[in-house]
Coordinates of C-alpha atoms in Angstrom, one line a residue:
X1 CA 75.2 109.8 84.4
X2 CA 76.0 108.2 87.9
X3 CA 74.0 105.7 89.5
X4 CA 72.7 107.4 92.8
X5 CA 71.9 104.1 94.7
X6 CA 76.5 104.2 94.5
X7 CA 77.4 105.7 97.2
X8 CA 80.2 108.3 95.6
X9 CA 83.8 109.0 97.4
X10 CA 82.3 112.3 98.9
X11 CA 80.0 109.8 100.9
X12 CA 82.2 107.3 101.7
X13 CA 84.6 109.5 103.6
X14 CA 81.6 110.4 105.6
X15 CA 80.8 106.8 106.3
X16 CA 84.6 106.4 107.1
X17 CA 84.0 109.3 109.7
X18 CA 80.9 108.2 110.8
X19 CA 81.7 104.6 111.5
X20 CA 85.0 105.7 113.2
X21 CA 82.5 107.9 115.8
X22 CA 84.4 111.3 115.1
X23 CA 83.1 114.9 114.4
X24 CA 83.9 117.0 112.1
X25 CA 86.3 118.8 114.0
X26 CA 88.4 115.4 114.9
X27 CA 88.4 113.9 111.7
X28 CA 89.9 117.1 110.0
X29 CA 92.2 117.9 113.2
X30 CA 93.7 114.2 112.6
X31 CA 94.3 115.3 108.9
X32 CA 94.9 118.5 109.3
X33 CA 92.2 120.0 106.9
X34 CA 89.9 122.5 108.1
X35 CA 86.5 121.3 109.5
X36 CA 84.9 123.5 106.4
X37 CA 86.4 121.5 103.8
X38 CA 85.5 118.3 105.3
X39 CA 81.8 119.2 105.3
X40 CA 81.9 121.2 101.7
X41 CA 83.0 117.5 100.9
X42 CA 80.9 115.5 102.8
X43 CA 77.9 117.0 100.8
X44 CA 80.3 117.1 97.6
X45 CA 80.5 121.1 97.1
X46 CA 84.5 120.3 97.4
X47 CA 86.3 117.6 95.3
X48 CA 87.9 115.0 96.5
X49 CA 92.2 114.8 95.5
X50 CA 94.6 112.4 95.7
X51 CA 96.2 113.7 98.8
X52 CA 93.2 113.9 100.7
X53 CA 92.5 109.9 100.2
X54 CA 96.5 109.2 101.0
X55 CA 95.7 111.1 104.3
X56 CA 92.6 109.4 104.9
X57 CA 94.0 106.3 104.0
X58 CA 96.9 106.9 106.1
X59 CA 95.7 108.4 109.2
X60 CA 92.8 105.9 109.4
X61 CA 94.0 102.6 107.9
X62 CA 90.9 103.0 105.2
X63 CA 91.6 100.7 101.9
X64 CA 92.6 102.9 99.2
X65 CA 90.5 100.7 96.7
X66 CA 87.3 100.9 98.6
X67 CA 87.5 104.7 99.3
X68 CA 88.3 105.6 95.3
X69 CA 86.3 103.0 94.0
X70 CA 83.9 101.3 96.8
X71 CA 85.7 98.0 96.0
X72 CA 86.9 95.3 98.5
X73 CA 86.7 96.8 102.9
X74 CA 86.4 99.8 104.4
X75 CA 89.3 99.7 106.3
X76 CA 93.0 97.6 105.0
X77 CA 92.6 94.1 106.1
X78 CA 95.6 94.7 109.0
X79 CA 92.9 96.9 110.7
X80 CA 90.5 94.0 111.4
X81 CA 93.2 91.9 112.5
X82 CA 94.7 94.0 115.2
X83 CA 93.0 93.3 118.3
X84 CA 95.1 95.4 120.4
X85 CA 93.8 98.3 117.8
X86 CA 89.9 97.0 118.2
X87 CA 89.7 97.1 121.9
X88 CA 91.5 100.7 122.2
X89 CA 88.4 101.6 119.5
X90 CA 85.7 99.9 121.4
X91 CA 86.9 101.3 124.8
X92 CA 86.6 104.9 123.4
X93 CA 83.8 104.2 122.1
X94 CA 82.2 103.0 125.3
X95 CA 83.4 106.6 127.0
X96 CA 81.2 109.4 127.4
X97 CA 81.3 112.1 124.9
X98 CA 83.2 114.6 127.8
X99 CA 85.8 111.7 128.1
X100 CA 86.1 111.0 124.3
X101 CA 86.9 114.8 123.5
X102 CA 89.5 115.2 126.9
X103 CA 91.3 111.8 124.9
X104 CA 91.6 113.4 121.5
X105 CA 92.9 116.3 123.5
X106 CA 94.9 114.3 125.5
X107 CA 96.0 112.6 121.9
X108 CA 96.3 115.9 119.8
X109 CA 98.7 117.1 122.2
X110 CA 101.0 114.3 122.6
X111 CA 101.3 114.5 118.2
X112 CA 102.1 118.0 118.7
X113 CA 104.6 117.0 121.1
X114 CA 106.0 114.4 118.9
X115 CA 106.5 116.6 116.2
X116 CA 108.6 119.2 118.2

Protein backbone atom coordinates (compact mmCIF):
# COMPACT_ATOMS: atom_id res chain seq x y z
CA UNK A 1 0.00 0.00 0.00
CA UNK A 2 1.63 3.47 -0.64
CA UNK A 3 2.07 6.02 1.88
CA UNK A 4 -0.16 9.03 0.80
CA UNK A 5 1.63 11.71 2.91
CA UNK A 6 4.66 10.59 -0.43
CA UNK A 7 4.08 12.62 -2.85
CA UNK A 8 4.09 9.96 -5.95
CA UNK A 9 5.87 10.80 -9.58
CA UNK A 10 2.36 11.76 -11.04
CA UNK A 11 2.60 14.68 -8.37
CA UNK A 12 5.92 15.66 -8.61
CA UNK A 13 5.84 16.41 -12.27
CA UNK A 14 3.06 18.75 -11.33
CA UNK A 15 5.19 20.39 -8.68
CA UNK A 16 8.05 20.48 -11.41
CA UNK A 17 5.42 22.45 -13.58
CA UNK A 18 4.08 24.33 -11.03
CA UNK A 19 7.28 25.67 -9.51
CA UNK A 20 8.55 26.36 -13.08
CA UNK A 21 5.23 28.84 -13.47
CA UNK A 22 3.95 27.05 -16.78
CA UNK A 23 0.43 25.83 -17.87
CA UNK A 24 -0.48 23.01 -19.05
CA UNK A 25 -0.27 23.88 -22.51
CA UNK A 26 3.61 25.11 -22.13
CA UNK A 27 4.83 22.41 -20.20
CA UNK A 28 3.52 19.78 -22.78
CA UNK A 29 4.35 22.13 -25.88
CA UNK A 30 8.10 22.15 -24.46
CA UNK A 31 7.92 18.21 -24.48
CA UNK A 32 5.87 17.75 -27.04
CA UNK A 33 3.05 15.64 -25.37
CA UNK A 34 -0.37 16.73 -25.69
CA UNK A 35 -1.84 19.01 -22.87
CA UNK A 36 -4.46 15.87 -22.24
CA UNK A 37 -1.85 13.51 -21.23
CA UNK A 38 -0.09 15.89 -19.00
CA UNK A 39 -3.34 16.43 -16.95
CA UNK A 40 -4.53 12.49 -17.15
CA UNK A 41 -1.04 12.36 -15.42
CA UNK A 42 -1.07 15.06 -13.17
CA UNK A 43 -4.07 13.36 -11.42
CA UNK A 44 -2.47 9.88 -12.22
CA UNK A 45 -5.27 8.48 -14.71
CA UNK A 46 -1.97 8.11 -17.16
CA UNK A 47 1.24 6.34 -16.14
CA UNK A 48 4.22 7.73 -16.04
CA UNK A 49 7.35 5.99 -18.64
CA UNK A 50 10.69 6.20 -18.93
CA UNK A 51 10.65 8.61 -21.82
CA UNK A 52 8.48 10.93 -20.35
CA UNK A 53 11.01 11.52 -17.20
CA UNK A 54 14.14 11.60 -19.86
CA UNK A 55 12.12 14.52 -21.44
CA UNK A 56 11.21 16.13 -18.33
CA UNK A 57 14.54 15.64 -17.10
CA UNK A 58 15.94 16.94 -20.14
CA UNK A 59 13.88 19.77 -21.25
CA UNK A 60 13.75 21.18 -17.62
CA UNK A 61 17.07 20.24 -15.94
CA UNK A 62 14.87 18.15 -13.15
CA UNK A 63 17.09 15.43 -11.24
CA UNK A 64 16.27 12.18 -12.54
CA UNK A 65 16.60 10.74 -8.88
CA UNK A 66 14.23 13.15 -7.29
CA UNK A 67 11.51 12.89 -10.05
CA UNK A 68 11.55 8.63 -10.00
CA UNK A 69 12.19 8.43 -6.56
CA UNK A 70 11.74 11.95 -4.57
CA UNK A 71 15.36 11.56 -3.49
CA UNK A 72 18.02 14.39 -3.45
CA UNK A 73 16.72 18.20 -5.59
CA UNK A 74 14.25 19.01 -7.70
CA UNK A 75 16.12 20.32 -10.29
CA UNK A 76 20.26 18.87 -11.18
CA UNK A 77 22.52 20.76 -9.08
CA UNK A 78 24.04 22.78 -12.45
CA UNK A 79 20.54 24.41 -12.41
CA UNK A 80 21.00 26.25 -9.09
CA UNK A 81 24.34 27.26 -9.99
CA UNK A 82 23.69 29.03 -13.23
CA UNK A 83 22.94 32.44 -12.45
CA UNK A 84 22.70 33.57 -15.92
CA UNK A 85 19.80 30.72 -16.10
CA UNK A 86 18.13 32.17 -12.61
CA UNK A 87 17.78 35.68 -13.54
CA UNK A 88 16.28 34.78 -17.23
CA UNK A 89 13.63 32.60 -14.81
CA UNK A 90 13.04 35.41 -12.36
CA UNK A 91 12.63 38.09 -15.13
CA UNK A 92 9.86 35.97 -16.76
CA UNK A 93 8.54 35.50 -13.91
CA UNK A 94 8.28 39.10 -12.99
CA UNK A 95 6.35 39.65 -16.63
CA UNK A 96 2.79 39.87 -16.93
CA UNK A 97 0.95 36.82 -18.01
CA UNK A 98 0.21 38.64 -21.84
CA UNK A 99 4.11 39.04 -21.86
CA UNK A 100 4.99 35.56 -20.56
CA UNK A 101 2.74 33.74 -23.28
CA UNK A 102 4.05 36.32 -26.44
CA UNK A 103 7.87 34.90 -24.97
CA UNK A 104 7.00 31.22 -25.08
CA UNK A 105 5.66 32.26 -28.48
CA UNK A 106 8.38 34.12 -29.27
CA UNK A 107 10.55 30.90 -27.87
CA UNK A 108 8.38 28.05 -29.59
CA UNK A 109 9.03 29.66 -32.79
CA UNK A 110 12.59 30.23 -32.71
CA UNK A 111 12.80 25.89 -31.77
CA UNK A 112 10.75 25.40 -34.67
CA UNK A 113 13.03 27.44 -36.59
CA UNK A 114 16.03 25.67 -35.30
CA UNK A 115 14.83 22.49 -36.21
CA UNK A 116 14.25 23.40 -39.95
Amino acid sequence: MLDPAIPTVNERIRQVRSVLGLSQVKFSSIIALSSGYIAGVETGRISVNSRMIKLICSSFRVNESWLRHGEGEMFSEDIIEDKQFNNLVNTVRALPPKYQEFLFEVLDMLVKLKDK
